PDB file of C-alpha atoms in Angstrom:
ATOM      1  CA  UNK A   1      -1.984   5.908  10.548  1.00  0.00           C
ATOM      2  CA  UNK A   2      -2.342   5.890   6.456  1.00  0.00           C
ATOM      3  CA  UNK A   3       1.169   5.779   5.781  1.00  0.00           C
ATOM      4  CA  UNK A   4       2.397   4.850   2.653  1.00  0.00           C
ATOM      5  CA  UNK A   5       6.442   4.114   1.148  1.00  0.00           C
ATOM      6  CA  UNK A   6       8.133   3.949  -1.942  1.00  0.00           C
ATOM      7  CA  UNK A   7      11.166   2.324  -2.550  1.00  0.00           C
ATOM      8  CA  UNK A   8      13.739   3.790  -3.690  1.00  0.00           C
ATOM      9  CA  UNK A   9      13.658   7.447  -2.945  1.00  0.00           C
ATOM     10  CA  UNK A  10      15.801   8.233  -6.017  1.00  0.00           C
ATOM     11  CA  UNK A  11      17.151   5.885  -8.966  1.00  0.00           C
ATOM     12  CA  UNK A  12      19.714   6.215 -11.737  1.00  0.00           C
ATOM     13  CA  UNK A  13      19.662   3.996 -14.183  1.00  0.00           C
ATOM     14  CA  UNK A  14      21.126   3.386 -17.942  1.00  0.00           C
ATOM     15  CA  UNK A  15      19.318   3.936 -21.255  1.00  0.00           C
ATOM     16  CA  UNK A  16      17.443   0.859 -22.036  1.00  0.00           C
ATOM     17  CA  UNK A  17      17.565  -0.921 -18.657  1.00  0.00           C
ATOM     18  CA  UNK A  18      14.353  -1.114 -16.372  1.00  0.00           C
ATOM     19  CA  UNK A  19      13.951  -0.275 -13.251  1.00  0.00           C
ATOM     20  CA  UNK A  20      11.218  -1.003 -10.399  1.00  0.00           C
ATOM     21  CA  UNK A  21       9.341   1.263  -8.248  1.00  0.00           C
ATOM     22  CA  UNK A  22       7.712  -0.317  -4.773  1.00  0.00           C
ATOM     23  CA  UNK A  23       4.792   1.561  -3.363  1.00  0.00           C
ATOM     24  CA  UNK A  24       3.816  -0.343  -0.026  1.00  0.00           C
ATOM     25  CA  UNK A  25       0.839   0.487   2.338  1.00  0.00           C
ATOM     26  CA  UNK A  26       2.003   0.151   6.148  1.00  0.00           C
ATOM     27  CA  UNK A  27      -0.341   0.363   8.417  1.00  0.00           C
ATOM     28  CA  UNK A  28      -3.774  -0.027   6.467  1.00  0.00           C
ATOM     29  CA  UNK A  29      -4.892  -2.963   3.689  1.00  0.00           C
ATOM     30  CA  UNK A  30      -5.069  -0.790   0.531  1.00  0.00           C
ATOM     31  CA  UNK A  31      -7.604  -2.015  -1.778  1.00  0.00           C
ATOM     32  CA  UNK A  32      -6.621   0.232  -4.461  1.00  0.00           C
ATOM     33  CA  UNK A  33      -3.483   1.591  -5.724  1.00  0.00           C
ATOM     34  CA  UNK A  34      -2.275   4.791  -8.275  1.00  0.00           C
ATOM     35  CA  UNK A  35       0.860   5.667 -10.059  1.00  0.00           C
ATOM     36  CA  UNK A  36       1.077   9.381 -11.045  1.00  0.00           C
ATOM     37  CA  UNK A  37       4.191  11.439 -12.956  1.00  0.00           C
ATOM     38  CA  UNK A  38       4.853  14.529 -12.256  1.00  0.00           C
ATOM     39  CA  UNK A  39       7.309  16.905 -13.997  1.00  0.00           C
ATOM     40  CA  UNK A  40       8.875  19.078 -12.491  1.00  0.00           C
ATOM     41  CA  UNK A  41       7.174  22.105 -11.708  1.00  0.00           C
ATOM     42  CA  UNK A  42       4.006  20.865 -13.197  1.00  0.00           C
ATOM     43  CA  UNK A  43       1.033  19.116 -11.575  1.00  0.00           C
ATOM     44  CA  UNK A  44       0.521  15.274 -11.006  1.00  0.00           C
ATOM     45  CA  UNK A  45      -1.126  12.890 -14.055  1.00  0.00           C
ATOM     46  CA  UNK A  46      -2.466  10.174 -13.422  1.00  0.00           C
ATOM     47  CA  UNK A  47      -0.977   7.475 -15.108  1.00  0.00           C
ATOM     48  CA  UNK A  48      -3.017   4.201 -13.799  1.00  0.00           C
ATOM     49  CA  UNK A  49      -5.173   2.832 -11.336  1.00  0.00           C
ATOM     50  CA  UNK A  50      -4.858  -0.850 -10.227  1.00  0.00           C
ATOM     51  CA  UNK A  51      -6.961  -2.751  -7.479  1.00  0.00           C
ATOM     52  CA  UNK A  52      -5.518  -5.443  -5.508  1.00  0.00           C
ATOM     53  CA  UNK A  53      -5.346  -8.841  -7.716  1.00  0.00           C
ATOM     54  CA  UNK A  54      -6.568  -7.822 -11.121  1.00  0.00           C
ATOM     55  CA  UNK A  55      -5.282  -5.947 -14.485  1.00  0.00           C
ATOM     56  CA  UNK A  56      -4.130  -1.759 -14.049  1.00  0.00           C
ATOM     57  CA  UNK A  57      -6.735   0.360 -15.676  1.00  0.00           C
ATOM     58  CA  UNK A  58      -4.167   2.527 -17.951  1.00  0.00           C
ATOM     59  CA  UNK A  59      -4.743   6.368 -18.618  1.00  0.00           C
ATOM     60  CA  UNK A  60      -5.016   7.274 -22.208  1.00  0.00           C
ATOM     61  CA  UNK A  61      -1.783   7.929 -23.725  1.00  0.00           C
ATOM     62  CA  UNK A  62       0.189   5.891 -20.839  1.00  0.00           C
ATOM     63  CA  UNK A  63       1.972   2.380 -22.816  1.00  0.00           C
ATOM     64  CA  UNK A  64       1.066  -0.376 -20.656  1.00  0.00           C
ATOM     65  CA  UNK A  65       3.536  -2.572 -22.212  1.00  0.00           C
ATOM     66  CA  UNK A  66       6.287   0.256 -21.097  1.00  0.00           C
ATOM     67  CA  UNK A  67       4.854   0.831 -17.638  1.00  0.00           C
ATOM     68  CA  UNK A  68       3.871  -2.521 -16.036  1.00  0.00           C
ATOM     69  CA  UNK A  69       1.941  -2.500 -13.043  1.00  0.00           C
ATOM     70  CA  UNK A  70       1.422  -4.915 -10.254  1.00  0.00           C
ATOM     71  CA  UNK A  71      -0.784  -4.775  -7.666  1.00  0.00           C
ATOM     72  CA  UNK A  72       0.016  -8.709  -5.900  1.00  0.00           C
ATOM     73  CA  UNK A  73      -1.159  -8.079  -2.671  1.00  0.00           C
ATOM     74  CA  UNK A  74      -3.725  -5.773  -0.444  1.00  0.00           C
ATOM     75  CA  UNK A  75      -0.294  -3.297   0.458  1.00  0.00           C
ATOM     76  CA  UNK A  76       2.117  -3.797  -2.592  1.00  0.00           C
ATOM     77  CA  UNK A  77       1.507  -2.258  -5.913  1.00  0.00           C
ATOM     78  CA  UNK A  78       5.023  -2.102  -8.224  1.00  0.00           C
ATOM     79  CA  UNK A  79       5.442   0.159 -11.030  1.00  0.00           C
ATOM     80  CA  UNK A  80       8.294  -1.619 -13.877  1.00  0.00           C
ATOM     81  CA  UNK A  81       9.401   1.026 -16.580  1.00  0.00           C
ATOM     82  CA  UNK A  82      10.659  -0.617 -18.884  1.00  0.00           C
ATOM     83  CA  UNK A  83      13.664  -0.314 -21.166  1.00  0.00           C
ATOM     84  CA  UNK A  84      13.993   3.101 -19.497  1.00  0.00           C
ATOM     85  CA  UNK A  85      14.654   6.492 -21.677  1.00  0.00           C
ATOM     86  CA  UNK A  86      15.683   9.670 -21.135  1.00  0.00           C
ATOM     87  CA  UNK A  87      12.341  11.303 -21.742  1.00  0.00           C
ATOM     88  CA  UNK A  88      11.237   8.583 -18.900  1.00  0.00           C
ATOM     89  CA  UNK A  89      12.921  10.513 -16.121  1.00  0.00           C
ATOM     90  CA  UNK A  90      10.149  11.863 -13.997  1.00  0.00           C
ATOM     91  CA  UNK A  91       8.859  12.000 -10.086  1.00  0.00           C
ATOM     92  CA  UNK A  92       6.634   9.071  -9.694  1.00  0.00           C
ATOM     93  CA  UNK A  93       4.170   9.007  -6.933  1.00  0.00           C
ATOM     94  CA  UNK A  94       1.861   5.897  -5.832  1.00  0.00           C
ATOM     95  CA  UNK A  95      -1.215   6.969  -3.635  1.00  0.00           C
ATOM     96  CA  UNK A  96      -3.204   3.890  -1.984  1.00  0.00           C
ATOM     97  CA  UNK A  97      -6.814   4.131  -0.711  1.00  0.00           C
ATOM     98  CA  UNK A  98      -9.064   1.004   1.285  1.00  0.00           C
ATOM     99  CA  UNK A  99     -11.198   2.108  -1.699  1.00  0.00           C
ATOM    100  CA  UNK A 100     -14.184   4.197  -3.352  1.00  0.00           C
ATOM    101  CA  UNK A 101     -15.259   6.168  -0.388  1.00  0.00           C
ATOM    102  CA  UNK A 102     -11.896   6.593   1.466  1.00  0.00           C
ATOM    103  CA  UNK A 103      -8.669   9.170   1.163  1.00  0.00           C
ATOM    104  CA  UNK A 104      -5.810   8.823  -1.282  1.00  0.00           C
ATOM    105  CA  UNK A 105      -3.102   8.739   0.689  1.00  0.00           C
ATOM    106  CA  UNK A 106       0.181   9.608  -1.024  1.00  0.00           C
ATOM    107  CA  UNK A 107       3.995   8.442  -1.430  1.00  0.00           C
ATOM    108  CA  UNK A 108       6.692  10.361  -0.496  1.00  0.00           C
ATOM    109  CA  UNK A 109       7.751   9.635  -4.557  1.00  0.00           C
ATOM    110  CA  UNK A 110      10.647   8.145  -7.083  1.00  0.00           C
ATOM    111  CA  UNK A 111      13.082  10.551  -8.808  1.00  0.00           C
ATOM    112  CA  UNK A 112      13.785   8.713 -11.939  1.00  0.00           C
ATOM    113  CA  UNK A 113      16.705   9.840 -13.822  1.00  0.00           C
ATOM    114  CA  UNK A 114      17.365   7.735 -16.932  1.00  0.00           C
ATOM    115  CA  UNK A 115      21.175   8.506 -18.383  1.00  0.00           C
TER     116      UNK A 115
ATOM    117  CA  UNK B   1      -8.154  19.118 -21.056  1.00  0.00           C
ATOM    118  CA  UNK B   2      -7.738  19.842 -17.502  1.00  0.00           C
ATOM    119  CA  UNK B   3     -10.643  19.256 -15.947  1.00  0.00           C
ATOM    120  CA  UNK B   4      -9.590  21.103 -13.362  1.00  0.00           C
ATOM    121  CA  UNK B   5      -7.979  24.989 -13.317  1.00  0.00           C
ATOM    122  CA  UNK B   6      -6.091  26.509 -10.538  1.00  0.00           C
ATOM    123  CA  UNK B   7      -5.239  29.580  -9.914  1.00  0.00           C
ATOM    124  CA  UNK B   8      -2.859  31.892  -9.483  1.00  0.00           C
ATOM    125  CA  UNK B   9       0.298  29.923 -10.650  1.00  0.00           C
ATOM    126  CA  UNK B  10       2.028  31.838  -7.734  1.00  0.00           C
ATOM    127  CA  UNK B  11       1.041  34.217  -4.909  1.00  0.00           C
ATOM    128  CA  UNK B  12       3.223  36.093  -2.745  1.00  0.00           C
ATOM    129  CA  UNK B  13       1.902  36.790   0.637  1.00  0.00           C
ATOM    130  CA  UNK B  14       3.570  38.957   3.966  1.00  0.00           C
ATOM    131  CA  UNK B  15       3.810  36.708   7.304  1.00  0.00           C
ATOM    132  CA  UNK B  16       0.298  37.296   8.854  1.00  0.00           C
ATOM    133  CA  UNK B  17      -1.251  37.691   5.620  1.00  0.00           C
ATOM    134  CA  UNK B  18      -4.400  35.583   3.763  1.00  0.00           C
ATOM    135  CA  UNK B  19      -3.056  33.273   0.704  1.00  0.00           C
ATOM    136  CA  UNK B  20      -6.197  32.794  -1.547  1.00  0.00           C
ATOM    137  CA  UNK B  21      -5.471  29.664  -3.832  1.00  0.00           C
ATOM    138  CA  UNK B  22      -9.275  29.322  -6.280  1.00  0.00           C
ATOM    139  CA  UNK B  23     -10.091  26.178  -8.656  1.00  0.00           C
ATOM    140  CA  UNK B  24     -13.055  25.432 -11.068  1.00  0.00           C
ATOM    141  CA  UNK B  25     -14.173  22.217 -12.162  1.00  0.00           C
ATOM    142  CA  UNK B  26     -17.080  21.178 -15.216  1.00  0.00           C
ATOM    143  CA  UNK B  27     -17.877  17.692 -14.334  1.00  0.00           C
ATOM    144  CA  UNK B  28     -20.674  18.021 -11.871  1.00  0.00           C
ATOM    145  CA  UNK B  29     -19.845  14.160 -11.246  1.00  0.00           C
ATOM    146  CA  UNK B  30     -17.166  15.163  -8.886  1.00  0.00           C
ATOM    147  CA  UNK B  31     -18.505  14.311  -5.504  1.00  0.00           C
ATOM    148  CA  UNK B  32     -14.686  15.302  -3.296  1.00  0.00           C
ATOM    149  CA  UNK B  33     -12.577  17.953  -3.287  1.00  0.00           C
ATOM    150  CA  UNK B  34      -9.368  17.926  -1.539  1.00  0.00           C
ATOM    151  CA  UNK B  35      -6.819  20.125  -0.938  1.00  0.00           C
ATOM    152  CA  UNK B  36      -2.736  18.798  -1.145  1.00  0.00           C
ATOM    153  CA  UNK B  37       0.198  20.556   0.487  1.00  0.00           C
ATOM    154  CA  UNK B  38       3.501  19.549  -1.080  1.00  0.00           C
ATOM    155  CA  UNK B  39       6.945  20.545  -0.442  1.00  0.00           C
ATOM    156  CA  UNK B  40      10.028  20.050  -3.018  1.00  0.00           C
ATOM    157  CA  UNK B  41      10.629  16.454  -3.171  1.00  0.00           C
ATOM    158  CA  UNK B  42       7.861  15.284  -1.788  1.00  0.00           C
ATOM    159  CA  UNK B  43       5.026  13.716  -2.124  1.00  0.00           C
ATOM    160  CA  UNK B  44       1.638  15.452  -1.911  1.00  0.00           C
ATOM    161  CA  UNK B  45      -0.305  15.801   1.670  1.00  0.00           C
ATOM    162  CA  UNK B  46      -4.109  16.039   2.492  1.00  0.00           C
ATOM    163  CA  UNK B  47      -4.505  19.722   3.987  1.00  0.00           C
ATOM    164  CA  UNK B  48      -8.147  19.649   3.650  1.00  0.00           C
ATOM    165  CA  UNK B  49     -11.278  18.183   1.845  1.00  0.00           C
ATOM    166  CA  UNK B  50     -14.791  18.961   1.549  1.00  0.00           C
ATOM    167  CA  UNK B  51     -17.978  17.910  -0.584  1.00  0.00           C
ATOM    168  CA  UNK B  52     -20.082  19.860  -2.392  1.00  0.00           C
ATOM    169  CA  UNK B  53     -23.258  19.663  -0.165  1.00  0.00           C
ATOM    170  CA  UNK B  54     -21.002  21.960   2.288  1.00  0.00           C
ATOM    171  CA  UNK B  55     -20.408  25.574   1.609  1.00  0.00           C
ATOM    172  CA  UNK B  56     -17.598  25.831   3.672  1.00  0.00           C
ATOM    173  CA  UNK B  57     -15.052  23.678   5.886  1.00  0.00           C
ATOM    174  CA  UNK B  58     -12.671  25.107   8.807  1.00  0.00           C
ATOM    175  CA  UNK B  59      -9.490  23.776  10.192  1.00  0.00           C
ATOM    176  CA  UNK B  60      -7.155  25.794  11.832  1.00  0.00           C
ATOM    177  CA  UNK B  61      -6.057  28.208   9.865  1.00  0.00           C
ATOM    178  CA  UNK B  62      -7.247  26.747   6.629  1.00  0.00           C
ATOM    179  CA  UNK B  63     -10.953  27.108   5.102  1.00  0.00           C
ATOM    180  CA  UNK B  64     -12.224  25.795   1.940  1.00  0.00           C
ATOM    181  CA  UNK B  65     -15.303  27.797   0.425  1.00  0.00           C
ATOM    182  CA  UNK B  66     -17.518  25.956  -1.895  1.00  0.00           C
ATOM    183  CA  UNK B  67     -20.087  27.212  -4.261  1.00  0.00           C
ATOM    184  CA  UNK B  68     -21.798  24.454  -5.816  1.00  0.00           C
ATOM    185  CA  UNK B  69     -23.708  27.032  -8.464  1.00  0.00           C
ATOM    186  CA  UNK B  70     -20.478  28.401  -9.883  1.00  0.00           C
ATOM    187  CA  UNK B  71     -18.647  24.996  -9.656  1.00  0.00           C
ATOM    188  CA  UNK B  72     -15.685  26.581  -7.803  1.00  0.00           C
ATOM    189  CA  UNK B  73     -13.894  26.246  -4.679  1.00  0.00           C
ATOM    190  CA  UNK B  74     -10.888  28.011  -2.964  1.00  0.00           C
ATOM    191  CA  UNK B  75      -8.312  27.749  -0.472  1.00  0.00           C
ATOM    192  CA  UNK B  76      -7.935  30.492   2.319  1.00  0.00           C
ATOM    193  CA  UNK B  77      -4.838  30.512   4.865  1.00  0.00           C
ATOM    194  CA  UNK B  78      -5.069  32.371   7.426  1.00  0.00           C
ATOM    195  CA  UNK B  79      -2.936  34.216   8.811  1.00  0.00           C
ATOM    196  CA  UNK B  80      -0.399  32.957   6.425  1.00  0.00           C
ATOM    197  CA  UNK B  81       3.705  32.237   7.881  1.00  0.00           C
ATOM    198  CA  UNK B  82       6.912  31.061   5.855  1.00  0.00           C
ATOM    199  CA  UNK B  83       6.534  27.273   7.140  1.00  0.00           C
ATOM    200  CA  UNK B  84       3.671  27.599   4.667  1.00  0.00           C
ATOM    201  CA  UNK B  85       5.520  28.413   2.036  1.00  0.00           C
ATOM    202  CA  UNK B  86       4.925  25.148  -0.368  1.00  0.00           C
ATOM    203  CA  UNK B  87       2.856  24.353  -3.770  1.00  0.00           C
ATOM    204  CA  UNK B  88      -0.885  24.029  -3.469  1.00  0.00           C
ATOM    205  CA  UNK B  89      -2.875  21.588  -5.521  1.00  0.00           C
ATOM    206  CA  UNK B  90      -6.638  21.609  -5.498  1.00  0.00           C
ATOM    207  CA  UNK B  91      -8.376  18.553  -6.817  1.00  0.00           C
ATOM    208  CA  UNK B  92     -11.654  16.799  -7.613  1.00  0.00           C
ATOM    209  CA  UNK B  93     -12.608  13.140  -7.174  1.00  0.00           C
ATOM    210  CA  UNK B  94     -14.755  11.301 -10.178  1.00  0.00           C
ATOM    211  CA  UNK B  95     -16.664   8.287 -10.340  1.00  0.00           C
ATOM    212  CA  UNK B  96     -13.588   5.324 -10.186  1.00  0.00           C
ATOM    213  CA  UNK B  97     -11.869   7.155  -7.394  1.00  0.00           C
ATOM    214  CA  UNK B  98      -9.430   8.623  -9.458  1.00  0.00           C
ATOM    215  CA  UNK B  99      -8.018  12.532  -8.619  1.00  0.00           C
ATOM    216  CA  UNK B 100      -7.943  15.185 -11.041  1.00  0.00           C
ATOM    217  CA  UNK B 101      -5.355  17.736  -9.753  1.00  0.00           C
ATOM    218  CA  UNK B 102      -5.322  21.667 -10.550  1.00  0.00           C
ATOM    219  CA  UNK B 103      -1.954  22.685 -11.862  1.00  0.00           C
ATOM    220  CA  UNK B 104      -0.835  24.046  -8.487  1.00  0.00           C
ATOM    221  CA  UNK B 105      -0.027  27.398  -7.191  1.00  0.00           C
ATOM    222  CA  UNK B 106       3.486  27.975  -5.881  1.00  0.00           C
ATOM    223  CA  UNK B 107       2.488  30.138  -2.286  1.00  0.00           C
ATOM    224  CA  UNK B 108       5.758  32.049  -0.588  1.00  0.00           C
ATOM    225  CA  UNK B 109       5.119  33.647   2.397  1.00  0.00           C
ATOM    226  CA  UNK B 110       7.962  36.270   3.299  1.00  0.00           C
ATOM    227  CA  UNK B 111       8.356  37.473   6.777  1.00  0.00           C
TER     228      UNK B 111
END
């Protein structure tokens, strides 16, 4: 159990374009939701939390405008980055959780690479 | 400011060996600490957790050692083999649920 996917495994996209990350709970109604980066070779930052039905809590120094969450349902949260840069490319890994007193479970992750 | 500091960066242990992986933390808010295992490519997997009214947690050949006083906690693997051979993170829960992640330790274990 406490399997969570992300779709797609890898993107490509153009400079300026945007491009949308999926991060769906299977097997257990996640309550709450995170998107981390991670470079490569470096640790994980948390970029935002989001709870099932209401507005992502942002990190401090994360644009909301440039990384829009959405968190529609109790096992979909989507990640949009928006008119997608270079400096943008990045792993991206969504954990879920049935909330405050349970495990993060993690993604397999998003290779971004922004051309 | 990382709230939380791992160490070493890398370690390179012999098949059979220990692999000692420590981390510190400030915020005596932090009520969880896990341990991920991740592997190139990959997101990060629970190896083990404990919380800080335990001073120690077995499973398998992994044991986390807690000491509440110091604020620190470490990794042990016992004897250690090459399917091991992955980047550590330690981490530390606070108050909204969210994970603050040490800046991993890169463990190869050579046969």
């Amino acid at each position: 159990g406490a399997v969570v996917s992300q779709h797609p495994s890898r993107v490509i996209c153009k400079s300026g374009t945007s491009v949308k990350i999926e991060c769906r709970s299977l097997d257990f109604q996640a309550t709450t939701m995170f998107w981390y980066r991670q470079f490569p070779k470096q640790s994980l930052m948390l970029m935002a939390t989001s709870n099932e039905g209401s507005k992502a809590t942002y990190e401090q120094g994360v644009e909301k405008d440039k990384f829009l969450i959405n968190h529609a349902s109790l096992t979909l949260s989507t990640l949009t980055v928006t008119s997608a840069h270079p400096e943008d490319s990045s792993f991206y890994i969504c954990s879920a959780s049935k909330g405050r007193a349970y495990e993060q479970y993690f993604g397999p992750g998003t290779r971004l690479t922004v051309t | 400011q990382q709230q939380v500091k791992q160490s070493p960066q890398s370690l390179i242990v012999q098949k059979g060996g220990i692999s000692i992986i420590n981390c510190a933390y400030e915020n005596t808010a932090f009520d969880y600490f896990p341990w991920y295992q991740q592997f190139p490519g990959k997101g990060p997997a629970l190896l083990i957790a404990i919380r800080p009214d335990v001073s120690e947690k077995k499973e398998g050949r992994f044991t986390i050692s807690f000491n509440k006083s110091a604020k620190q906690f470490s990794l042990h693997i016992m004897d250690s083999q090459p399917g091991d051979s992955a980047t550590y993170f330690c981490a530390a829960r606070g108050g909204a649920n969210n994970l603050f992640f040490g800046t991993g330790t890169r463990l190869t274990v050579i046969p």
